[in-house]
XYZ file of C-alpha atoms in Angstrom:
758
model
C 75.929 185.532 165.162
C 76.152 184.677 168.859
C 74.092 181.915 170.370
C 72.275 184.474 172.527
C 71.277 186.396 169.415
C 69.985 183.200 167.802
C 67.747 182.490 170.780
C 66.631 186.097 170.816
C 65.615 185.951 167.157
C 63.749 182.686 167.725
C 61.960 184.080 170.753
C 60.940 187.224 168.864
C 59.633 185.110 165.978
C 57.452 183.055 168.301
C 56.054 186.200 169.935
C 54.857 187.772 166.677
C 51.150 188.226 166.124
C 49.104 188.532 162.983
C 49.168 191.921 161.250
C 45.756 193.505 160.959
C 44.597 193.541 157.344
C 42.471 196.333 155.966
C 39.638 194.516 154.218
C 37.692 196.427 151.544
C 34.051 197.018 152.335
C 33.057 195.921 148.839
C 32.629 192.326 147.782
C 35.590 190.790 145.891
C 33.632 190.961 142.642
C 33.304 194.718 143.090
C 37.004 195.506 143.556
C 38.270 192.788 141.201
C 40.516 194.410 138.588
C 40.513 197.790 140.356
C 44.066 198.490 139.181
C 43.748 196.992 135.684
C 42.911 198.838 132.475
C 40.339 196.206 131.513
C 37.597 196.293 128.879
C 35.205 198.154 131.114
C 37.730 200.946 131.637
C 38.690 200.911 127.965
C 35.053 201.487 127.074
C 34.979 204.470 129.434
C 38.285 206.115 128.507
C 38.685 205.329 124.789
C 36.775 206.699 121.789
C 34.212 204.178 120.501
C 36.070 203.399 117.262
C 39.380 203.013 119.115
C 37.725 200.755 121.695
C 36.256 198.531 118.960
C 39.653 198.261 117.283
C 41.367 197.366 120.558
C 38.811 194.653 121.352
C 39.300 193.203 117.877
C 43.065 193.151 118.421
C 42.731 191.508 121.825
C 40.312 188.839 120.614
C 41.857 188.028 117.260
C 45.564 188.813 117.455
C 48.182 186.317 116.417
C 46.585 184.492 113.511
C 47.544 184.871 109.850
C 44.432 186.954 109.304
C 44.328 188.154 112.890
C 43.942 191.753 113.849
C 47.070 193.823 114.465
C 47.403 197.013 116.436
C 47.277 200.001 114.128
C 49.813 202.538 115.373
C 47.505 205.278 114.194
C 45.300 204.615 117.245
C 48.226 204.273 119.664
C 48.104 207.944 120.688
C 44.402 207.706 121.489
C 44.940 204.533 123.523
C 47.873 206.107 125.372
C 45.820 209.217 126.142
C 43.005 207.133 127.597
C 45.401 205.055 129.665
C 47.144 208.152 131.001
C 43.871 209.795 131.975
C 42.771 206.712 133.923
C 46.214 206.217 135.463
C 46.630 209.819 136.610
C 43.162 209.745 138.148
C 44.456 206.745 140.141
C 47.476 208.741 141.358
C 50.001 207.294 138.893
C 53.067 209.388 138.045
C 55.289 206.866 136.180
C 55.059 204.127 133.568
C 57.206 201.107 132.753
C 57.505 198.404 130.143
C 57.159 195.210 132.222
C 58.880 192.236 130.600
C 60.166 188.767 131.398
C 63.861 188.318 130.555
C 65.594 184.948 130.797
C 66.202 185.353 134.525
C 62.989 183.639 135.767
C 61.904 187.057 137.040
C 60.552 190.293 135.619
C 62.238 193.568 134.716
C 61.118 197.177 134.593
C 62.509 200.683 134.127
C 60.287 203.499 135.426
C 59.864 206.780 133.547
C 57.801 209.752 134.681
C 54.903 211.252 132.718
C 56.892 214.459 132.184
C 58.199 216.447 129.230
C 59.463 220.028 128.811
C 56.683 222.439 127.939
C 59.021 224.771 126.060
C 58.455 227.552 128.575
C 60.814 226.507 131.312
C 58.299 224.201 132.932
C 57.051 220.702 132.293
C 53.862 218.870 131.376
C 52.550 215.357 131.893
C 52.820 213.459 128.638
C 52.447 209.863 127.468
C 52.398 209.254 123.725
C 51.497 206.241 121.647
C 55.149 205.876 120.723
C 56.109 205.507 124.387
C 53.286 203.018 124.918
C 54.122 200.775 121.994
C 57.900 200.565 122.204
C 60.882 201.270 124.439
C 64.587 200.504 124.292
C 66.051 198.561 127.250
C 69.715 197.553 127.327
C 69.638 194.130 125.686
C 73.272 193.311 126.470
C 72.736 193.616 130.224
C 70.212 190.795 130.381
C 70.972 187.103 129.709
C 71.129 186.739 125.943
C 73.341 183.755 125.191
C 75.740 185.750 123.029
C 73.083 187.311 120.785
C 74.082 190.771 122.039
C 77.691 191.808 122.694
C 78.447 194.367 125.381
C 78.931 197.064 122.755
C 75.672 196.034 121.019
C 73.328 197.285 123.685
C 70.186 198.030 121.739
C 67.074 195.937 122.275
C 63.362 196.640 122.170
C 60.386 196.054 124.409
C 57.092 196.059 122.514
C 53.601 196.228 123.989
C 51.528 193.053 124.164
C 47.964 194.420 123.862
C 46.452 191.007 124.690
C 47.622 191.362 128.307
C 46.035 194.358 130.093
C 48.186 197.077 131.641
C 47.998 197.432 135.407
C 49.054 199.716 138.245
C 51.573 198.903 140.981
C 51.971 201.710 143.536
C 52.479 204.876 141.442
C 53.502 203.121 138.228
C 51.562 202.075 135.131
C 52.947 198.656 134.101
C 52.723 197.717 130.420
C 53.260 193.998 129.620
C 55.698 193.697 126.729
C 57.830 191.318 124.766
C 61.603 191.838 124.759
C 63.615 191.302 121.583
C 67.114 192.004 120.314
C 67.854 194.732 117.801
C 68.198 191.968 115.203
C 64.797 190.491 116.068
C 65.603 187.459 118.224
C 63.479 186.901 121.324
C 65.297 187.619 124.584
C 62.382 186.771 126.855
C 59.693 184.193 127.563
C 56.641 186.091 126.306
C 57.617 186.412 122.634
C 58.097 182.663 121.997
C 55.062 181.894 124.164
C 52.874 184.090 121.976
C 54.299 182.372 118.901
C 53.611 178.941 120.392
C 50.039 179.918 121.272
C 49.499 181.146 117.720
C 50.920 177.902 116.333
C 48.689 175.659 118.420
C 45.688 177.906 117.719
C 46.136 177.488 113.971
C 46.880 173.755 114.089
C 44.053 172.956 116.517
C 41.547 175.095 114.618
C 42.372 173.215 111.422
C 41.763 169.885 113.171
C 38.572 171.214 114.766
C 37.167 171.759 111.283
C 36.762 167.980 111.061
C 34.230 168.223 113.888
C 32.912 171.789 114.074
C 32.498 173.961 110.990
C 32.067 177.135 113.003
C 35.278 177.038 115.071
C 37.607 179.896 114.142
C 39.918 179.985 117.156
C 41.310 177.586 119.756
C 42.479 179.011 123.068
C 45.043 177.493 125.397
C 43.993 177.613 129.044
C 46.353 177.414 132.001
C 45.670 176.987 135.677
C 48.843 177.058 137.756
C 49.124 175.970 141.387
C 51.770 177.994 143.227
C 53.408 176.264 146.193
C 55.676 178.214 148.532
C 57.231 178.294 152.000
C 57.015 181.072 154.575
C 59.817 181.729 157.054
C 59.972 184.361 159.765
C 62.032 187.280 158.487
C 64.332 187.362 161.538
C 65.151 183.670 161.246
C 65.637 184.064 157.485
C 68.141 186.874 158.020
C 70.039 184.739 160.550
C 70.652 182.070 157.899
C 73.199 183.350 155.327
C 72.469 180.352 153.094
C 68.746 181.196 152.904
C 69.598 184.845 152.348
C 72.044 184.178 149.526
C 70.722 181.036 147.831
C 67.079 180.640 148.824
C 67.677 177.244 150.432
C 69.366 175.774 153.492
C 72.713 174.315 152.448
C 72.933 172.521 155.801
C 70.628 171.553 158.621
C 69.642 168.286 160.216
C 65.975 167.458 159.896
C 63.740 168.149 162.868
C 62.574 165.234 165.012
C 59.085 166.205 163.910
C 58.547 167.406 160.392
C 55.771 166.133 158.122
C 55.627 162.475 159.153
C 52.389 162.964 161.109
C 50.577 164.313 158.018
C 49.033 166.945 160.286
C 49.976 170.025 158.308
C 48.298 169.172 154.981
C 44.935 170.978 154.801
C 45.363 171.787 158.501
C 44.237 174.934 160.283
C 46.080 177.920 158.853
C 48.088 179.854 161.504
C 46.749 183.336 162.254
C 49.854 185.125 160.933
C 49.728 183.141 157.709
C 45.985 183.688 157.368
C 46.538 187.428 157.626
C 49.256 187.242 154.963
C 47.029 185.172 152.670
C 44.108 187.563 153.107
C 46.262 190.596 152.330
C 47.820 188.841 149.328
C 44.449 187.805 147.932
C 42.975 191.285 148.241
C 45.894 192.851 146.385
C 45.905 190.052 143.806
C 42.175 190.420 143.140
C 42.644 194.166 142.702
C 45.116 193.256 139.946
C 42.559 190.854 138.391
C 44.437 187.721 139.444
C 41.500 185.361 140.077
C 42.660 183.680 143.298
C 40.473 180.723 144.137
C 42.173 178.258 146.513
C 44.499 178.531 149.506
C 45.593 175.837 151.933
C 48.387 174.315 153.986
C 50.580 171.985 151.962
C 52.204 168.767 153.164
C 55.434 170.168 154.624
C 55.534 172.479 157.673
C 55.429 176.151 156.665
C 54.443 175.141 153.110
C 51.332 176.587 151.475
C 49.587 176.810 148.133
C 47.622 179.378 146.161
C 45.731 178.533 142.976
C 43.594 180.713 140.656
C 40.730 180.043 138.288
C 41.847 178.952 134.803
C 42.749 181.739 132.389
C 44.012 182.164 128.856
C 47.610 180.919 128.903
C 49.467 184.169 128.132
C 47.491 186.094 130.726
C 47.880 183.272 133.267
C 51.670 183.384 132.873
C 51.696 187.152 133.356
C 49.545 186.805 136.443
C 51.789 184.128 137.923
C 54.900 186.282 137.447
C 53.098 189.254 138.950
C 51.856 187.177 141.875
C 55.341 185.859 142.726
C 56.586 189.442 142.912
C 53.558 190.497 144.940
C 53.990 187.587 147.372
C 57.478 188.736 148.289
C 56.351 192.288 148.982
C 53.272 191.339 150.995
C 55.179 188.725 153.008
C 57.682 191.306 154.251
C 54.809 193.475 155.463
C 53.788 190.536 157.661
C 57.266 189.748 158.971
C 57.778 186.800 156.619
C 60.004 185.902 153.716
C 58.584 183.824 150.870
C 60.753 180.935 149.700
C 60.047 179.947 146.101
C 63.045 177.629 145.888
C 61.975 174.118 144.906
C 63.801 172.484 147.831
C 64.587 174.982 150.604
C 64.684 172.295 153.298
C 66.180 168.841 153.065
C 64.117 165.859 154.194
C 60.668 167.375 153.603
C 58.574 168.028 150.530
C 59.721 170.552 147.979
C 57.554 173.046 146.097
C 56.224 172.747 142.586
C 53.993 174.746 140.300
C 51.585 172.309 138.676
C 50.496 173.531 135.243
C 46.922 172.492 134.400
C 46.702 172.756 130.614
C 43.728 172.492 128.300
C 42.412 173.605 124.931
C 39.024 175.197 124.336
C 36.883 176.831 121.690
C 33.690 178.830 121.979
C 31.916 175.453 121.767
C 33.624 173.912 124.795
C 36.777 172.256 126.153
C 38.393 169.987 123.570
C 39.780 167.588 126.167
C 36.407 167.155 127.868
C 34.722 163.808 127.252
C 30.988 163.545 126.537
C 29.314 163.340 129.926
C 26.734 160.796 128.797
C 26.012 158.526 125.886
C 22.870 159.529 124.011
C 21.009 156.365 122.963
C 18.719 158.449 120.789
C 21.596 159.964 118.845
C 24.510 157.506 118.718
C 26.103 159.307 115.785
C 26.392 162.506 117.797
C 27.922 160.559 120.677
C 30.434 158.963 118.337
C 31.155 162.397 116.865
C 31.949 163.860 120.313
C 33.908 160.781 121.359
C 36.049 160.974 118.251
C 36.844 164.623 118.937
C 37.812 163.759 122.501
C 40.026 160.845 121.470
C 41.720 162.906 118.765
C 42.939 165.625 121.092
C 43.894 163.175 123.850
C 45.969 161.037 121.478
C 47.673 163.971 119.772
C 48.596 165.413 123.160
C 50.202 162.071 123.974
C 52.015 162.145 120.636
C 53.442 165.576 121.454
C 54.576 164.451 124.902
C 56.004 161.170 123.631
C 57.952 162.648 120.751
C 59.397 165.434 122.893
C 59.498 163.935 126.391
C 63.165 164.883 126.774
C 62.470 168.458 125.677
C 59.582 168.810 128.111
C 61.898 167.695 130.897
C 64.486 170.229 129.722
C 61.837 172.970 129.784
C 61.384 172.595 133.549
C 64.928 171.636 134.505
C 67.123 173.937 136.583
C 69.718 173.709 139.321
C 66.973 174.354 141.875
C 64.275 172.033 140.485
C 66.816 169.226 140.183
C 66.758 168.943 143.991
C 63.001 168.297 143.937
C 62.435 165.985 140.966
C 62.794 162.305 141.651
C 62.078 162.568 145.349
C 59.080 160.791 146.770
C 57.111 164.007 146.981
C 57.492 165.129 143.375
C 57.159 163.601 139.924
C 60.118 161.492 138.827
C 62.592 162.952 136.368
C 61.036 160.805 133.635
C 58.183 162.277 131.627
C 55.259 159.883 131.313
C 51.489 160.267 131.153
C 48.789 158.779 133.349
C 45.349 158.446 131.757
C 43.428 156.315 134.202
C 41.711 153.008 133.631
C 38.793 154.077 131.464
C 40.654 156.271 128.978
C 43.455 153.692 128.739
C 40.984 150.901 128.062
C 39.248 153.006 125.440
C 42.515 153.704 123.580
C 43.520 150.048 123.813
C 40.145 149.066 122.406
C 40.558 151.394 119.433
C 44.087 150.139 118.814
C 43.105 146.470 118.985
C 39.743 146.613 117.191
C 39.321 144.846 113.877
C 39.420 146.504 110.497
C 36.633 148.921 109.730
C 33.310 147.211 109.118
C 30.970 147.769 106.189
C 27.189 147.628 105.920
C 25.998 145.300 103.170
C 22.847 147.322 102.449
C 24.478 150.432 101.093
C 28.176 149.721 101.515
C 28.389 152.590 104.005
C 31.316 152.254 106.413
C 30.400 152.261 110.102
C 32.074 154.533 112.606
C 34.109 151.857 114.368
C 34.772 153.481 117.724
C 33.732 152.256 121.184
C 31.391 154.175 123.422
C 33.069 156.206 126.129
C 31.919 155.362 129.695
C 29.499 157.684 131.454
C 30.938 160.423 133.694
C 34.529 159.692 132.848
C 35.660 162.693 134.883
C 34.645 160.876 138.055
C 35.778 157.447 136.898
C 39.418 158.471 136.590
C 41.676 158.207 139.652
C 44.719 160.423 140.202
C 48.301 159.232 140.099
C 50.467 161.628 142.077
C 53.647 160.064 140.720
C 52.813 160.982 137.122
C 54.480 164.119 135.728
C 51.817 164.545 133.014
C 48.437 163.238 134.148
C 44.999 163.439 132.561
C 42.611 164.693 135.228
C 39.215 164.746 133.544
C 39.187 167.705 131.147
C 42.822 168.758 131.188
C 46.360 167.494 131.576
C 48.244 168.396 134.725
C 51.956 168.950 134.095
C 53.353 168.482 137.607
C 57.081 168.732 136.917
C 57.497 172.568 136.746
C 59.194 173.970 139.843
C 57.825 176.677 142.100
C 60.341 179.360 141.069
C 60.137 178.763 137.332
C 58.484 181.009 134.779
C 55.827 178.545 133.629
C 56.043 180.043 130.131
C 59.082 177.815 129.608
C 57.013 174.638 129.956
C 54.101 176.140 128.017
C 56.342 177.122 125.096
C 57.633 173.568 124.721
C 54.262 171.870 125.255
C 52.246 174.107 122.949
C 54.846 174.049 120.188
C 54.993 170.241 120.406
C 51.193 170.096 120.338
C 51.074 172.331 117.272
C 53.514 170.026 115.482
C 51.521 166.916 116.454
C 48.207 168.381 115.272
C 49.728 169.630 112.025
C 51.129 166.177 111.278
C 47.788 164.601 112.198
C 45.914 166.894 109.808
C 48.277 166.172 106.932
C 48.013 162.408 107.382
C 44.221 162.469 107.777
C 43.796 164.523 104.604
C 45.967 162.054 102.725
C 43.953 159.133 104.102
C 40.658 160.819 103.181
C 41.831 161.021 99.572
C 42.768 157.340 99.640
C 39.408 156.288 101.121
C 37.490 158.455 98.650
C 38.962 156.337 95.852
C 37.679 153.170 97.547
C 34.702 151.749 95.571
C 33.110 150.665 98.881
C 32.692 154.299 99.891
C 29.523 156.107 98.834
C 29.259 159.596 100.308
C 26.021 160.900 101.727
C 25.251 164.544 101.089
C 22.838 165.327 103.901
C 25.463 166.907 106.172
C 24.912 164.411 108.985
C 27.834 162.759 110.793
C 27.372 159.660 108.648
C 27.681 161.905 105.624
C 31.348 162.327 106.511
C 32.154 158.636 106.758
C 35.382 158.887 104.771
C 36.610 161.643 107.038
C 35.738 159.749 110.201
C 37.345 156.543 109.050
C 40.470 158.431 107.994
C 40.674 159.987 111.444
C 40.295 156.580 113.112
C 42.963 155.037 110.892
C 45.478 157.743 111.810
C 44.497 157.587 115.487
C 45.202 153.860 115.538
C 48.673 154.514 114.179
C 49.317 157.228 116.760
C 47.942 155.220 119.679
C 50.470 152.489 118.867
C 53.283 155.001 118.347
C 52.845 156.922 121.608
C 52.042 153.905 123.785
C 55.471 154.013 125.535
C 54.587 157.370 127.138
C 51.551 155.898 128.907
C 52.272 154.635 132.412
C 49.755 154.166 135.190
C 52.025 152.609 137.824
C 54.367 153.849 140.549
C 56.708 156.409 139.035
C 58.951 156.313 142.102
C 59.977 152.691 141.714
C 63.399 151.550 140.509
C 61.628 149.147 138.178
C 60.033 152.064 136.343
C 63.424 153.631 135.634
C 64.546 150.436 133.924
C 61.234 150.061 132.109
C 61.273 153.702 130.944
C 64.763 153.257 129.515
C 63.593 150.127 127.707
C 60.717 152.136 126.221
C 63.122 154.750 124.906
C 62.108 157.525 127.295
C 64.677 159.962 128.631
C 65.947 158.850 132.069
C 68.892 161.262 132.353
C 69.305 162.977 135.735
C 72.072 165.497 135.028
C 70.560 168.957 134.608
C 73.211 170.276 132.153
C 72.837 167.160 130.002
C 69.034 167.289 130.031
C 69.125 170.874 128.753
C 70.846 169.570 125.612
C 67.432 168.401 124.370
C 66.678 171.926 123.199
C 69.232 171.350 120.442
C 68.128 167.851 119.445
C 67.424 167.688 115.718
C 63.779 166.869 116.458
C 63.468 169.856 118.815
C 65.047 172.326 116.403
C 62.863 171.033 113.575
C 59.743 171.342 115.712
C 60.483 174.860 116.928
C 61.422 176.099 113.470
C 58.492 174.436 111.664
C 56.043 176.004 114.107
C 57.913 179.340 113.878
C 58.267 179.513 117.647
C 62.066 179.810 117.834
C 65.002 179.622 115.452
C 68.100 177.530 115.979
C 69.988 180.705 116.881
C 67.443 181.529 119.599
C 67.580 177.961 120.920
C 71.372 177.976 121.038
C 71.297 181.290 122.901
C 68.782 179.981 125.438
C 70.883 176.925 126.120
C 73.878 179.154 126.733
C 71.788 181.104 129.238
C 70.490 177.947 130.948
C 73.983 176.465 131.326
C 75.337 179.790 132.581
C 72.503 180.094 135.112
C 73.188 176.561 136.309
C 76.889 177.293 136.808
C 76.245 180.561 138.629
C 73.633 179.012 140.913
C 75.888 176.151 141.988
C 78.882 178.465 142.180
C 77.138 180.824 144.603
C 75.956 177.897 146.725
C 79.454 176.428 146.861
C 81.011 179.715 147.923
C 78.380 180.280 150.613
C 78.792 176.737 151.909
C 82.564 177.102 152.025
C 82.273 180.375 153.936
C 79.765 178.969 156.450
C 81.881 175.876 156.963
C 85.056 177.764 157.792
C 83.565 180.793 159.580
C 80.578 179.330 161.420
C 80.611 175.565 161.705
C 84.272 174.815 162.431
C 84.744 177.675 164.967
C 81.592 176.649 166.848
C 82.536 172.974 166.793
C 86.120 173.537 167.952
C 84.912 175.903 170.676
C 82.664 173.160 172.000
C 85.539 170.703 171.609
C 87.723 172.984 173.773
C 85.045 172.996 176.480
C 84.974 169.215 176.398
C 88.772 169.052 176.661
C 88.702 171.325 179.708
C 86.061 169.078 181.223
C 88.203 165.992 180.665
C 91.229 167.719 182.159
C 89.141 168.781 185.154
C 88.014 165.184 185.643
C 91.621 164.084 185.923
C 92.296 166.763 188.557
C 89.290 165.719 190.664
C 89.000 161.934 190.296
C 91.435 159.065 190.402
C 92.847 158.186 187.008
C 90.719 155.071 186.374
C 87.489 156.777 187.454
C 88.321 159.957 185.526
C 88.932 157.875 182.419
C 85.594 156.099 182.817
C 83.615 159.269 183.518
C 85.186 161.204 180.660
C 84.884 158.394 178.081
C 81.841 159.910 176.402
C 83.459 163.347 176.172
C 86.632 161.811 174.757
C 84.527 160.112 172.102
C 82.868 163.431 171.225
C 86.242 165.214 171.148
C 87.542 162.634 168.723
C 84.429 162.741 166.538
C 84.489 166.540 166.350
C 88.158 166.491 165.445
C 87.598 163.961 162.683
C 84.561 165.714 161.249
C 86.068 169.202 161.315
C 89.207 167.845 159.683
C 87.037 166.219 157.041
C 85.120 169.470 156.474
C 88.357 171.450 156.084
C 89.628 168.905 153.591
C 86.353 168.859 151.633
C 86.188 172.669 151.633
C 89.633 172.795 150.055
C 88.597 170.149 147.528
C 85.415 172.111 146.808
C 87.414 175.256 146.112
C 89.789 173.358 143.852
C 86.882 171.727 142.020
C 85.475 175.175 141.306
C 88.850 176.415 140.095
C 89.190 173.506 137.693
C 85.623 173.924 136.410
C 86.045 177.679 135.941
C 89.007 177.125 133.647
C 86.763 175.351 131.145
C 85.859 177.844 128.424
C 82.872 176.018 126.956
C 79.900 176.874 129.196
C 78.176 173.570 128.471
C 81.171 171.506 129.566
C 81.693 173.817 132.540
C 78.102 173.178 133.675
C 78.628 169.430 133.374
C 81.841 169.711 135.383
C 80.041 171.650 138.117
C 77.343 168.977 138.242
C 79.783 166.083 138.304
C 82.462 167.430 140.673
C 81.239 170.454 142.654
C 77.754 169.266 143.639
C 78.944 165.946 145.155
C 81.500 167.798 147.317
C 78.754 170.032 148.638
C 76.657 167.020 149.597
C 79.624 165.479 151.405
C 80.227 168.691 153.380
C 76.574 168.926 154.305
C 76.576 165.369 155.605
C 79.449 166.155 157.967
C 77.903 169.419 159.164
C 74.508 167.869 159.819
C 76.119 165.236 162.014
C 78.036 167.924 163.934
C 74.771 169.789 164.535
C 73.514 166.775 166.491
C 76.480 166.653 168.877
C 77.528 170.296 169.394
C 75.886 171.967 172.370
C 72.644 173.612 171.257
C 73.468 176.875 173.009
C 76.633 177.279 170.914
C 75.112 176.541 167.505
C 74.850 179.892 165.723
C 72.405 179.090 162.920
C 68.640 178.673 163.467
C 67.753 175.001 163.217
C 65.001 173.294 161.266
C 62.820 172.944 164.354
C 62.924 176.746 164.673
C 62.592 177.590 160.981
C 59.720 175.266 160.160
C 57.033 175.896 162.726
C 55.204 179.219 162.642
C 53.523 180.089 165.909
């Protein structure tokens, strides 16, 4: 690209105006879910008995006694869907699934069949709705499917509504191998949600007799960058890798703190408006939009939803963002660190548990002096689910880090704008003090009058939601009625983190229930215990004291995961290691946690994934890491030799001519003095270009050596240890050249041009 073309692209980008957005005349609530086959449309297009069956499946699927889709109604459901879809102008359908690529996949088929008379008819049967057969060997599978073993199945997930994109009916599905192993994110996520539902419901029975189901809620916060499409196309590194592999930071970036929550540029506002309208039509409940900290960085967040549906909506939104952005002359960057020296992008996962009686992680808002037993009852429920969440995070802190680790997110974690690469939990002063009080309190008291044991648990402070500060350095922070898992990256499928967290939570709650039941039996044999049969909270004294005993044990056990200080400090790294937390920084090594004995045991005991599935996923993760770094290294090598060095040496030649001209015009001593600066630049350019050439050769050789390693795990480690450092060294040299080469000669758009939308 010539320098003139660069300036032309920049000028055109700055001249662009906002695209006019066609805003529906209806209120958002009236067009919400327009393109979704939701319950209202089911009621209209399905027979009454079929509708009732479908609602039962959607509300109660997954459990041991949960409803399952009867294939005998599949034809009726398919007929209703097709009628609605064709009325909406749909001509095709697809099974929409989430393979292990961090994206989605789909194959479109038309609603057509031969009519037996030389023509064709529109047809969509229950068989086509329920199951299809994608090529399982063509997607990442970790060796589960050989090339000649192509068969795999996509199967409808009726708990996630079908939707329309353009002329296609999209059917959310799981994706499994012919032999039954999961090849996607949805299948193990559904298993994990079932596991935590069962385990949490069992624990809820200690507090609420009428709870039959516990739902996992997820509220993700999607951060992203926008870049003008012309500038994006003029940067081969952005085009090929999603991030800038070189580029000196702009003199002004985010240091003035003027972008965060600032006025949204008109072009971006138009994009956001268009995106929100289309998202709402697909029933994605967009709630919040704003400028983020870094220039050109923004955020979109929805209302909380059931976890499986929330994951589907996030994957759909990321795809929608890319399409809408191009209509507005932008490209969306979902890479966690597209620009060096400014904040990266994450996808905070706000996680909570709820029943039809309320949110399990929500503390009682007020103490009731007229009913202290009820207050203690609610406090105990709150403490139980807080502590067991901490137990899950503590026991599997390395696994949780592995669940969000990738070659792209590794650039973001550990910087001073993202959580550190050490999983810890911030609770805030009041919750921490409450847990410490329970841990340190004396043995359970007894009342001399009737030998009834008291409920020995402190009162929780009023309005704890408002009494808890936020610690932005904490990867897993309690924020009032939920935990905010801040480590997931912006490009990740958040199902990965939710699979690990919910499976770990299911294991923790199951263990808690087993130990409490055992302790209840022990207390029941205590002659000091005399049960009361009136059904009041005090009538369950043995149960309550058993719960408190086990909670005390768990509070002590998981205490190392609690940290309220500065997660960015060097002191915390040392302290975390002393506590036994995982402090590893190498992405390929961190991924190993999936195959820890404790991880395999947890996944298998909760029936979320088998060892074979875990081994396959690790193969995929290591392979994805290698390919990501490999592509970046090749692009960087190409740019170095074909862009940077030619531009730098061309400028060097101009400087040499200038020095020679000085000697022709001025006396020798004066010419030497006047050309001293240029001589210094000539020398610096020569040294840096020589260094780049040498490093580029070393980078190529490092790749060759790594590629000879057959074991994909060891190859990934080799790429991390030898290839990545060479890339950083090359970047350092290029960024320094960018500062000294004449601006008019530099072919690649610079940060000051990429990062400020006009």
